[in-house]
Coordinates of C-alpha atoms and ligand atoms in Angstrom, one line a residue:
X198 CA 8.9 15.8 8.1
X199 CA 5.6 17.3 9.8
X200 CA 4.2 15.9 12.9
X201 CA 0.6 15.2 12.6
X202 CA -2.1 14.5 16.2
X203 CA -5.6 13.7 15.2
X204 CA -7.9 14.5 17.9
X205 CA -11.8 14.1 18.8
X206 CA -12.7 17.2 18.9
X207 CA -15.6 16.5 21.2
X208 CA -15.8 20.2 22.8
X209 CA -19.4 21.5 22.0
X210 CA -18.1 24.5 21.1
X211 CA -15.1 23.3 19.3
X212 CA -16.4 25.1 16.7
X213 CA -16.9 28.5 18.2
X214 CA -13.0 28.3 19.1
X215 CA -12.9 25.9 22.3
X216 CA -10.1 24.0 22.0
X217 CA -8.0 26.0 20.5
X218 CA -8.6 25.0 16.7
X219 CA -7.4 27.6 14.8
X220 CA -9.7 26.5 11.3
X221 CA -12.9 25.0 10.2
X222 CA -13.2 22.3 7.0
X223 CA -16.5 22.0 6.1
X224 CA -16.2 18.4 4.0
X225 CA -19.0 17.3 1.4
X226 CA -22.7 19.4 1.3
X227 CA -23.2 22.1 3.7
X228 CA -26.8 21.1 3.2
X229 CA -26.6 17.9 5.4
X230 CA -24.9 19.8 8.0
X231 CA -28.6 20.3 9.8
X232 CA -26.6 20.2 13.3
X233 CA -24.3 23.8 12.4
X234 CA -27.1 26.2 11.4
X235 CA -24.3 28.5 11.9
X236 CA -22.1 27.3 9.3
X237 CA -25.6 27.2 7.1
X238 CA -26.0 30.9 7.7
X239 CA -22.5 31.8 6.9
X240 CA -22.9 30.0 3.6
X241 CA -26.0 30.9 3.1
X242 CA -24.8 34.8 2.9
X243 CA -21.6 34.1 1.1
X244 CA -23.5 32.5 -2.2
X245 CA -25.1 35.8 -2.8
X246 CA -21.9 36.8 -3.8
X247 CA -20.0 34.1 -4.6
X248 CA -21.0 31.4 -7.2
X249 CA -18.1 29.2 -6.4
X250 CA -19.4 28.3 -3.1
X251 CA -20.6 24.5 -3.0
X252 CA -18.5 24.3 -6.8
X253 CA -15.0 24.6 -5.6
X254 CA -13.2 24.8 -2.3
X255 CA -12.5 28.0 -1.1
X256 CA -12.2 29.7 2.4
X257 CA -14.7 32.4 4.0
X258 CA -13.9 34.8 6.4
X259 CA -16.2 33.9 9.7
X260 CA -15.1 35.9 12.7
X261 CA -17.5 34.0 14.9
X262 CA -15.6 30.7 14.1
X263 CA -12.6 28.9 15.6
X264 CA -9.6 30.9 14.0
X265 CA -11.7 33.3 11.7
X266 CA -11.5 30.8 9.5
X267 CA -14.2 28.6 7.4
X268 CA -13.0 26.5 4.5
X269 CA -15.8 25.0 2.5
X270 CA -14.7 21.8 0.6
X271 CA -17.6 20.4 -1.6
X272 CA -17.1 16.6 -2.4
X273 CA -19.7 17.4 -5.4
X274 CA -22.4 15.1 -6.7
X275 CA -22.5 12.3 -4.3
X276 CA -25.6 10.4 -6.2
X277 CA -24.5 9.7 -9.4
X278 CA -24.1 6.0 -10.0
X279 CA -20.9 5.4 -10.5
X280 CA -19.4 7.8 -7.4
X281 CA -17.7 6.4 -4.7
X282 CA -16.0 7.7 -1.6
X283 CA -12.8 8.9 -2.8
X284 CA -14.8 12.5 -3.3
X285 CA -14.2 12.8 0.2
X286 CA -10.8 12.0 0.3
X287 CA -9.8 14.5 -2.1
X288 CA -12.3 17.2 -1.0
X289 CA -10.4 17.1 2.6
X290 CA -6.9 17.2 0.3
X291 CA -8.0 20.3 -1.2
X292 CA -9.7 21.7 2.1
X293 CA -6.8 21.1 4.2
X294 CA -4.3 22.3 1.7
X295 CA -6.3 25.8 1.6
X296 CA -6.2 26.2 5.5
X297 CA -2.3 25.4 6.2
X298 CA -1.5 27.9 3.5
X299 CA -3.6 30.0 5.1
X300 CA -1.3 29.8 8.3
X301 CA -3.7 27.3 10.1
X302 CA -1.7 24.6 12.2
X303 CA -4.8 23.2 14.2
X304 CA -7.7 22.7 11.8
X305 CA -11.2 21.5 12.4
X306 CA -12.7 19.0 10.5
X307 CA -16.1 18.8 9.7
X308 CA -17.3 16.0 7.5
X309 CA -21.1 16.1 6.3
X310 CA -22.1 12.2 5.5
X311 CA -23.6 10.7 3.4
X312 CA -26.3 7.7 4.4
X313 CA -25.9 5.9 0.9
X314 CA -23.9 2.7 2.2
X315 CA -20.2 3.0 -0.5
X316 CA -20.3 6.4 2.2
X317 CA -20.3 4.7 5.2
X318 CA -16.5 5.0 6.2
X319 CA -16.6 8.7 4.6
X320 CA -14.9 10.5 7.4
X321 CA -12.3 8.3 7.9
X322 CA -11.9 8.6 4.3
X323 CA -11.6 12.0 4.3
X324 CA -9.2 11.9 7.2
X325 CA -6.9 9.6 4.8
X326 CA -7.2 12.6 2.1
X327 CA -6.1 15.5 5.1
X328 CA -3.2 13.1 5.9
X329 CA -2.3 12.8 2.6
X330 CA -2.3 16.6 2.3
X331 CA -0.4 16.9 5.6
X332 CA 2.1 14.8 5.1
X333 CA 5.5 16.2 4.2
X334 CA 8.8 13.9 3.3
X335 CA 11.2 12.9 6.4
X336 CA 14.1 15.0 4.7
X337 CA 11.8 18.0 3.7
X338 CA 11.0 20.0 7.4
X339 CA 7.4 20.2 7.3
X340 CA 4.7 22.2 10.2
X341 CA 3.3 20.5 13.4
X342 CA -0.2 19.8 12.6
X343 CA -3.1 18.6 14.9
X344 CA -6.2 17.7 13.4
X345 CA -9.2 18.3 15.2
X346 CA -12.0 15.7 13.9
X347 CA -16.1 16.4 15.0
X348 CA -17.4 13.2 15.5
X349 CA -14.1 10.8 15.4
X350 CA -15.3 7.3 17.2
X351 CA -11.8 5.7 17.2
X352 CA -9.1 8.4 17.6
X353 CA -6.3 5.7 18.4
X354 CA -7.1 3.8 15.5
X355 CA -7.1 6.9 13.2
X356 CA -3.9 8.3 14.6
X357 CA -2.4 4.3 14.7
X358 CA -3.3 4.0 10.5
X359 CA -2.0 7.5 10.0
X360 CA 1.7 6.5 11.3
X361 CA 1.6 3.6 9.2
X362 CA 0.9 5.2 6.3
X363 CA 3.5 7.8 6.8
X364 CA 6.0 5.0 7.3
X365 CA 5.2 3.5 4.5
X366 CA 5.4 6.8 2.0
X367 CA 8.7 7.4 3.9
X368 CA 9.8 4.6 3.1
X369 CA 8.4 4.7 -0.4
X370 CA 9.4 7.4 -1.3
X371 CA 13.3 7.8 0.2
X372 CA 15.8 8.1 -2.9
X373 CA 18.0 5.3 -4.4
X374 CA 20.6 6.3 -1.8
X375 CA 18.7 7.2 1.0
X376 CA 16.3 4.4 0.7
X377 CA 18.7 1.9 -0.5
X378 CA 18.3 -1.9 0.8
X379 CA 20.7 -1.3 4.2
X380 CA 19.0 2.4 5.0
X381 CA 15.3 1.2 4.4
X382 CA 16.0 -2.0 6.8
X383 CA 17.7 0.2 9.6
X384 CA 14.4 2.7 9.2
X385 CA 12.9 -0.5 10.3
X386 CA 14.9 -1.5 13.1
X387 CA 13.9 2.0 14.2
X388 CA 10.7 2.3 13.6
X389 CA 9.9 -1.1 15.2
X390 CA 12.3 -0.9 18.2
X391 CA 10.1 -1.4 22.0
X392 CA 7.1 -2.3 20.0
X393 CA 5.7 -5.5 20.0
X394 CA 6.7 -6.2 16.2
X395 CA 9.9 -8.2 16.1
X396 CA 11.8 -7.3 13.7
X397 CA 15.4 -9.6 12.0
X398 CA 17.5 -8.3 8.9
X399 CA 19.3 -10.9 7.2
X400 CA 22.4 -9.3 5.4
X401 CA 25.2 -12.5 5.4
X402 CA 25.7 -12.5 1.5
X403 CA 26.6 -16.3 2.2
X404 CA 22.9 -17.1 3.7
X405 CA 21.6 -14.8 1.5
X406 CA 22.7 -16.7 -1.7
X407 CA 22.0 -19.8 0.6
X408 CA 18.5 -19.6 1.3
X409 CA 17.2 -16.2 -1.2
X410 CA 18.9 -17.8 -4.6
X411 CA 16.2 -16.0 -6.9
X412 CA 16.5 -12.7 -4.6
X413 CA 20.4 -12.4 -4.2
X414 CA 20.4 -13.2 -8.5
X415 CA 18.8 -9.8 -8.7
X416 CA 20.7 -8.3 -5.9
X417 CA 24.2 -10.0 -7.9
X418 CA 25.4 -6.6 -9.2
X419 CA 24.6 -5.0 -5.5
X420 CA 26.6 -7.0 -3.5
X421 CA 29.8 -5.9 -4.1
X422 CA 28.7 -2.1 -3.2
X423 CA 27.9 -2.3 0.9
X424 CA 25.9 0.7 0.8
X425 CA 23.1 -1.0 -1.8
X426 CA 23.9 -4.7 -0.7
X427 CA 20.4 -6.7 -0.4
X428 CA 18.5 -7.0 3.0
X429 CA 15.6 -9.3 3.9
X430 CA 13.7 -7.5 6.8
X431 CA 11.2 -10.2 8.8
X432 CA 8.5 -8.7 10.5
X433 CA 6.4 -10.6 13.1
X434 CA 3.4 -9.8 15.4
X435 CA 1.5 -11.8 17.5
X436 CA -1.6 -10.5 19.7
X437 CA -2.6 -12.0 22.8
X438 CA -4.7 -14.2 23.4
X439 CA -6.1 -16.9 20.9
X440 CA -5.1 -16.6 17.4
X441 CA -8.2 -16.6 15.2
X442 CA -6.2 -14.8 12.2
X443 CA -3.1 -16.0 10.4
X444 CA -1.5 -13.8 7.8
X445 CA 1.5 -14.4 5.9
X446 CA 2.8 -10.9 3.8
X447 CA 5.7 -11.1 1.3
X448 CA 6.8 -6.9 0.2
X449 CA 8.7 -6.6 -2.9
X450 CA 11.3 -3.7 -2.1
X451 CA 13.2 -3.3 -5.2
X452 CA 14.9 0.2 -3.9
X453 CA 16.2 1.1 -7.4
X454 CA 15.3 -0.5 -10.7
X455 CA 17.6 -0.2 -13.6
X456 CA 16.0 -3.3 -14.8
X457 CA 19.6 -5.3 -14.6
X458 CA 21.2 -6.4 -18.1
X459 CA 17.5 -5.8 -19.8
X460 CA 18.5 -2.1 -19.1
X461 CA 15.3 0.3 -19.1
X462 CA 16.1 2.6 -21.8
X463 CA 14.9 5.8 -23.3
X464 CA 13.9 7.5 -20.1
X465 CA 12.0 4.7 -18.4
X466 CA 14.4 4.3 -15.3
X467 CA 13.7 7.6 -14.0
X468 CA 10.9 7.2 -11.0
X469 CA 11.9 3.5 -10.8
X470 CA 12.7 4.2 -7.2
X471 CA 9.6 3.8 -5.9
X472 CA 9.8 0.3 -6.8
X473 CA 9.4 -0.5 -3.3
X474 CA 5.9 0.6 -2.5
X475 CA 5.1 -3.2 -2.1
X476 CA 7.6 -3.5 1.1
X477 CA 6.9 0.0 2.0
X478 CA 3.0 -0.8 2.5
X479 CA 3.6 -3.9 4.8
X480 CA 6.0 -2.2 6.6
X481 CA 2.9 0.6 7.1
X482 CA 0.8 -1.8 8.2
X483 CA 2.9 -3.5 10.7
X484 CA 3.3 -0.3 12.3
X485 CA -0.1 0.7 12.3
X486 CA -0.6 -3.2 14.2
X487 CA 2.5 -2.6 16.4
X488 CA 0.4 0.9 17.7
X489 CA -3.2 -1.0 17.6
X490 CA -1.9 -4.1 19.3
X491 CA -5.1 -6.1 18.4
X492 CA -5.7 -9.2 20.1
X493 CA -5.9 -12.7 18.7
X494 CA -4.2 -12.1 15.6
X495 CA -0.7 -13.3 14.0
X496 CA 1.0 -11.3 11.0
X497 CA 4.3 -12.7 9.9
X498 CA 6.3 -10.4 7.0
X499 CA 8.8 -10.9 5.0
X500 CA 10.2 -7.2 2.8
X501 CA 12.9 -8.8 0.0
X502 CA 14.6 -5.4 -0.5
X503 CA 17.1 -5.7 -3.5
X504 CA 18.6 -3.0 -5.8
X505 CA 18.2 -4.4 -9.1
X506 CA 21.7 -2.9 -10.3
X507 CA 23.7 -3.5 -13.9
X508 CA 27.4 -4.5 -13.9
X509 CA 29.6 -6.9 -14.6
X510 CA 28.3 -9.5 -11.8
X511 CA 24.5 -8.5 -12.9
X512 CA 22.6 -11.0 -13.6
X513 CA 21.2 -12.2 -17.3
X514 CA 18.6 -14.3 -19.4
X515 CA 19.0 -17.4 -20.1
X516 CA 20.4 -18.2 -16.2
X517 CA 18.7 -21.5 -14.7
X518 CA 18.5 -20.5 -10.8
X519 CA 17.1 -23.2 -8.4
X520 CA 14.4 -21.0 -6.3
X521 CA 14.4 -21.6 -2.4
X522 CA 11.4 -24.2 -2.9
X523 CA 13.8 -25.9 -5.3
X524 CA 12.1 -25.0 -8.7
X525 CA 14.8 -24.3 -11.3
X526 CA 13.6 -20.9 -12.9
X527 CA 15.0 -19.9 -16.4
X528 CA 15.3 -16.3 -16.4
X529 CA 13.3 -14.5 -19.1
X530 CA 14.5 -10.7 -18.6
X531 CA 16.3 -9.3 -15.9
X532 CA 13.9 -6.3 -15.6
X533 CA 10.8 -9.1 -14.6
X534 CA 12.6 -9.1 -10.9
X535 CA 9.8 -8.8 -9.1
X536 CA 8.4 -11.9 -9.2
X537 CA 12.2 -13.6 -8.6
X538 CA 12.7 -11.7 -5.4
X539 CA 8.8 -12.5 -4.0
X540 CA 9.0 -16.2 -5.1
X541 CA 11.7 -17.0 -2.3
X542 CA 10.1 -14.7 0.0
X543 CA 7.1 -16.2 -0.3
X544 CA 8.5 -19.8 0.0
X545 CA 10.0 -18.5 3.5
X546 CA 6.9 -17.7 4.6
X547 CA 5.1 -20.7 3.2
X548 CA 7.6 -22.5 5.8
X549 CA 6.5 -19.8 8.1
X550 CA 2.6 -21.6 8.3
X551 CA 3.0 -24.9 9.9
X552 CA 0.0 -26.0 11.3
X553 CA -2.1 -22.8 11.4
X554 CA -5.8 -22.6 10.7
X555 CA -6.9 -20.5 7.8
X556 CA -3.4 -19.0 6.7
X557 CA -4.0 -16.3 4.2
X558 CA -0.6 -15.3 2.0
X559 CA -0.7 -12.0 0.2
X560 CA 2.0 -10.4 -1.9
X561 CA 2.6 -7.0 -2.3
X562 CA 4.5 -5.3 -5.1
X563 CA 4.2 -2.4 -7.9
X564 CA 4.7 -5.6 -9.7
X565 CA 3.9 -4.8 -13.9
X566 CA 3.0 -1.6 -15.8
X567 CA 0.1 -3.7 -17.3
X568 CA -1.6 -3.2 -14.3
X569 CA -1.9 0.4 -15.5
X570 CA -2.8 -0.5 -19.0
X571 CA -5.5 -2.4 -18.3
X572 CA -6.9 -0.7 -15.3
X573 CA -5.5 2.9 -15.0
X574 CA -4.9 3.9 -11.4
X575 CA -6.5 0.9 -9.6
X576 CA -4.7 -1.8 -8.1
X577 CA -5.4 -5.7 -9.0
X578 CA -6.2 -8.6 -6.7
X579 CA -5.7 -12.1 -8.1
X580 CA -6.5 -14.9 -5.9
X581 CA -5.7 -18.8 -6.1
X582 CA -8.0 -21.6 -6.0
X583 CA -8.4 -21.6 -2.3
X584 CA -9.0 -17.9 -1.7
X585 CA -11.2 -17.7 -4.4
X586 CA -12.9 -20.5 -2.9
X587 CA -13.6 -18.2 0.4
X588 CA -14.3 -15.3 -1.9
X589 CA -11.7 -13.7 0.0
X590 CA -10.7 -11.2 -3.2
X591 CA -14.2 -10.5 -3.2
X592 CA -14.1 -9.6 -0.2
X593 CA -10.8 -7.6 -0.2
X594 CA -12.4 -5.5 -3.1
X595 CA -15.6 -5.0 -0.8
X596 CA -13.3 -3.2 1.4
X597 CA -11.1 -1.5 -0.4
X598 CA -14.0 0.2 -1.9
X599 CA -15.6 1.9 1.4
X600 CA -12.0 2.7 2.0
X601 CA -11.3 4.5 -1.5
X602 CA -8.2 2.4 -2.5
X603 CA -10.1 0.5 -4.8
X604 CA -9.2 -2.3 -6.2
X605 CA -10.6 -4.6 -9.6
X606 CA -10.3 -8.3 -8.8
X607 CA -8.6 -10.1 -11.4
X608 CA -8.7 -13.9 -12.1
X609 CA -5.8 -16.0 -12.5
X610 CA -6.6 -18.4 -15.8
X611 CA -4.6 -21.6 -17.7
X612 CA -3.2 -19.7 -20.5
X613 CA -1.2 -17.8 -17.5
X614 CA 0.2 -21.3 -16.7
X615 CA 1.1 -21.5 -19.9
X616 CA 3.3 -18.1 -20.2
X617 CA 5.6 -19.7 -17.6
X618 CA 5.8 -23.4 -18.3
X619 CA 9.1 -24.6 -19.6
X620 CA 10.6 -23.9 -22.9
X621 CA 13.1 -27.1 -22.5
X622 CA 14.1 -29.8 -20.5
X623 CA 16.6 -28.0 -18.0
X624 CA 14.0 -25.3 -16.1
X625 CA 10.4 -26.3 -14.5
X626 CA 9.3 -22.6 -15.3
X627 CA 10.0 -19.2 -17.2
X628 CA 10.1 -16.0 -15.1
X629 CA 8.8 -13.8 -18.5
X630 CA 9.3 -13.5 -22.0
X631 CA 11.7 -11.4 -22.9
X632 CA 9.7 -7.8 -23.4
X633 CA 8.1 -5.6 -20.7
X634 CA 4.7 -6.7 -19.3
X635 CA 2.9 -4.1 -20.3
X636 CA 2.9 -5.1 -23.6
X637 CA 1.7 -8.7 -22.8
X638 CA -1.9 -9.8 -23.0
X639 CA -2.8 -10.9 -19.0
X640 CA 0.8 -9.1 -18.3
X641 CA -0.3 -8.6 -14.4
X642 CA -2.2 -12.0 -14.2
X643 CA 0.6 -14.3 -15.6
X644 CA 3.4 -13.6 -12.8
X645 CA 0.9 -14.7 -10.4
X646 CA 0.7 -18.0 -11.9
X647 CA 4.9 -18.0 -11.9
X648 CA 4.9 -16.6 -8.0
X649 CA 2.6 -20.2 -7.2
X650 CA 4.9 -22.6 -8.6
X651 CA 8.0 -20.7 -8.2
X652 CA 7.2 -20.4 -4.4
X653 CA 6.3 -23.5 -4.1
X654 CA 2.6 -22.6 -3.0
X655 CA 1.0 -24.9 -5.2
X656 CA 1.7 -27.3 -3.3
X657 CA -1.2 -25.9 -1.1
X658 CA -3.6 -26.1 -3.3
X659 CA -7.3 -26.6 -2.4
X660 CA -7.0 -30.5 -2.2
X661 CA -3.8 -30.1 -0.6
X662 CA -3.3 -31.2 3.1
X663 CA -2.1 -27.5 4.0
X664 CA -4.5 -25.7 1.9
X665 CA -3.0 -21.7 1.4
X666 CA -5.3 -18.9 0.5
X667 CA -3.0 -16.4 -1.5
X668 CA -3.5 -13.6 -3.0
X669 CA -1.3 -11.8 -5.1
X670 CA -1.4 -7.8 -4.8
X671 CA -0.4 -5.6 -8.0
X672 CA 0.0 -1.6 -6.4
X673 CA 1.7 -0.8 -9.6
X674 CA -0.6 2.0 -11.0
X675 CA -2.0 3.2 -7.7
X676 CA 1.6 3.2 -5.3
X677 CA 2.4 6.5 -6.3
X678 CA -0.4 9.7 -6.7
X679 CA -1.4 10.4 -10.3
X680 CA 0.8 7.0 -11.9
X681 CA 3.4 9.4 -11.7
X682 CA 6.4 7.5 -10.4
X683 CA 8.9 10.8 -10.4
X684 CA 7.1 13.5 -8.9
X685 CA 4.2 11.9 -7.3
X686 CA 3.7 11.6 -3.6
X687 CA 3.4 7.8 -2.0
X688 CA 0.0 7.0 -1.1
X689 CA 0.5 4.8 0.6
X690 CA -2.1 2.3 -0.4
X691 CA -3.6 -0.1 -0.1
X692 CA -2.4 0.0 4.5
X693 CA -6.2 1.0 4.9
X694 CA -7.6 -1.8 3.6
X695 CA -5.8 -4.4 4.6
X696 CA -6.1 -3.1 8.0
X697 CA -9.7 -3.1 8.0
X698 CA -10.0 -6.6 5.8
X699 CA -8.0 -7.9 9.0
X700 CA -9.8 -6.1 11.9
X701 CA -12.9 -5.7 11.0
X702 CA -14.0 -8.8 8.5
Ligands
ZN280 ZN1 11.9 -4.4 -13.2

């Protein structure tokens, strides 16, 4: 792992080498940077002999500059319609990269803004895209790095989101047997211990099959191996003073998927650890909250972390399983698990609101690959009635936007009722049919309308004494860099937006 200190570089000659920054990133147009003529000049020279300058990120010797070094990092066209922020994100990625394999361990960022409003959170962006480049997995030994930042308003904050998001690619990212159900819950005891996050692991097989039915089905296989046995990790925060926010976030953590008796053949297992992305982002952001400690609001978690294992005990279709809220659920195929372990998660939590005003419910999970095929590498935000009704997805895709985790709001119809109704007298729903998602029509949007009734949260409907807003998260395509589950670093998404959907809106 690689420690990682982002700093306001207030100094006013941070630049010149106060402070001891040992690099400068120049982020986005060199042209807006009206306040460094110096940095102008520099560039200015360098194009008369090189073309790539303002094309393609590259480092210039400048003796006159902290550490010798400048690295120019263009984010390219910024006005073309369809552009948004994430060209800062990865022009930091590619800036950084260059200057700590140049040897730099203390680099200066510089971000040149843009005033076009889908900028306006473009340096924190772009510090998202340096972290990303910084970070380093907690079992590969990574450098020290301390990030200087000109300009940084809210240096706890950025530093607070940055630990929460390596949490949650940590925790992402671990291997089946290092990030198995027991390992990923201890990571939590750790990581929350003398903060003000409580944290409780349930692990009694007994309570589990008790009060988790759907969850400890999947987990049926796992039991009898310690080492992979199911956890459910509960997560709770509560700021002081007056609660004006209620959240309720269920995490799928499915640490290995070999998608039970439905077995994933022909090479689809492999990357199917990072099935966990769902419970590794709630985790992220409960860390970044136990750091912030913001006032006046309540988060309550709940990360159902399973293996979804194949043996003799495994689980199969055709099984009628009474879920916690007492629905009887007719499994479909054993590899649409999901859905089975956030149903009774969700119904905990939907115990979890009691009289509260304005509870919002989210799920998180890398829930369906047709996420993917209907969106490529954006993640999906499907509402029910009563979040709709506060245009709260709306809002959540608002945010994600300036935030460059983007996400496409999708809308939760009758026919997806229909996929999951009962095919005879002895369930009250269907978990799936029996293929893979992907090759469903509304394959992402259907399990939300199973994850309602199955969870018993239509009975908090709009007209409903208890009204929930919920909104069901799909991180499939974007959990993991490049939609490449087996070599692709965690990204840990979407921890920046829901931080600032919950401080900030
Ligand atoms: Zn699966």
């Amino acid at each position: 792992m690689s420690k990682l200190l982002i700093v306001n570089a207030e100094q006013a000659d941070a630049l010149f080498g106060d402070g001891g920054w040992d690099a400068v990133v120049v982020v986005g147009n060199t042209d807006a940077l009206d306040a460094h003529p110096e940095i102008q000049q520099l560039v200015a020279h360098a194009s008369g002999v090189d073309a790539r300058i303002g094309r393609e990120p590259l480092m210039l010797l400048a003796p006159g500059l902290a550490g010798g070094r400048l690295v120019l990092a263009p984010t390219g066209d910024l006005e073309g319609e369809y552009e948004d922020v994430r060209r800062y994100a990865e022009a930091a990625q590619a800036g950084v990269g260059i200057a700590l394999r140049a040897g730099a361990r203390a680099p200066l960022l510089v971000i040149a803004g843009h005033d076009d409003l889908r900028y306006s959170q473009a340096l924190e962006v772009a510090l998202l895209g340096a972290g990303h480049e910084i970070y380093t997995p907690f079992d590969v030994a990574g450098p020290d790095v301390t990030l200087g930042v000109l300009g940084l308003e809210d240096a706890p904050r950025a530093n607070a989101l940055e630990n929460g998001r390596i949490a949650a690619r940590d925790l992402c990212g671990g291997d089946p047997e290092q990030m198995a159900p027991p390992a990923f819950a201890d990571y939590c005891v750790e990581l929350f211990a003398d903060t003000p996050v409580s944290v409780s692991v349930i692990e009694d097989q007994d309570v589990l099959v008790r009060d988790y039915p759907l969850l400890s089905a999947v987990a049926r296989a796992s039991f009898a191996v310690d080492r992979h046995a199911p956890r459910v990790v509960r997560l709770e925060y509560t700021g002081e003073g007056v609660i004006s926010r209620n959240w309720f976030l269920a995490g799928k953590g499915v640490t290995f998927d070999t998608g039970g008796a439905d077995l994933k053949i022909g090479g689809a297992m492999a990357g199917m650890s990072r099935d966990k992305g769902g419970a590794a982002a709630v985790a992220g952001l409960m860390a970044t909250l136990a750091q912030l400690k913001p006032k006046g609001i309540r988060v309550v978690a709940e990360l159902g972390l399973v293996r979804n294992s194949i043996g003799s005990e495994a689980f199969v279709p055709d099984e009628i399983i009474e879920s916690h809220a007492g629905v009887k659920v007719r499994i479909g195929n054993t590899d649409a698990e999901g859905r089975l372990v956030l149903a009774d998660v969700l119904s905990h939590l939907r115990e979890s609101v009691g009289e509260c005003e304005n509870p919002v419910m989210f799920s998180l999970a890398t829930l369906t690959g047709h996420v993917g095929r209907a969106y490529g590498p954006y993640s999906a935000v499907i509402e029910n009635a009563v979040a709709r009704g506060q245009a709260l997805g709306g809002q959540l895709q608002m945010v994600s936007e300036i935030w460059g985790e983007p996400f496409e709001l999708s809308r939760l119809r009758r026919e997806d009722f229909a996929q999951v109704a009962a095919r005879s007298p002895s369930e009250r729903l269907l978990s799936s049919n029996n293929g893979a998602s992907v090759n469903i029509s509304r394959g992402h949007q259907f399990p939300m309308a199973f994850l309602l009734q199955a969870a018993g949260l239509d009975r908090h409907g709009a007209g409903s004494d208890q009204p929930i807003a919920y909104m069901h998260l799909d991180i499939a395509a974007s959990a993991v860099e490049k939609r490449d589950p087996l070599y692709g670093q965690p990204t840990a998404v979407p921890v920046a937006t829901l931080l600032s959907n919950l401080l900030d809106h």
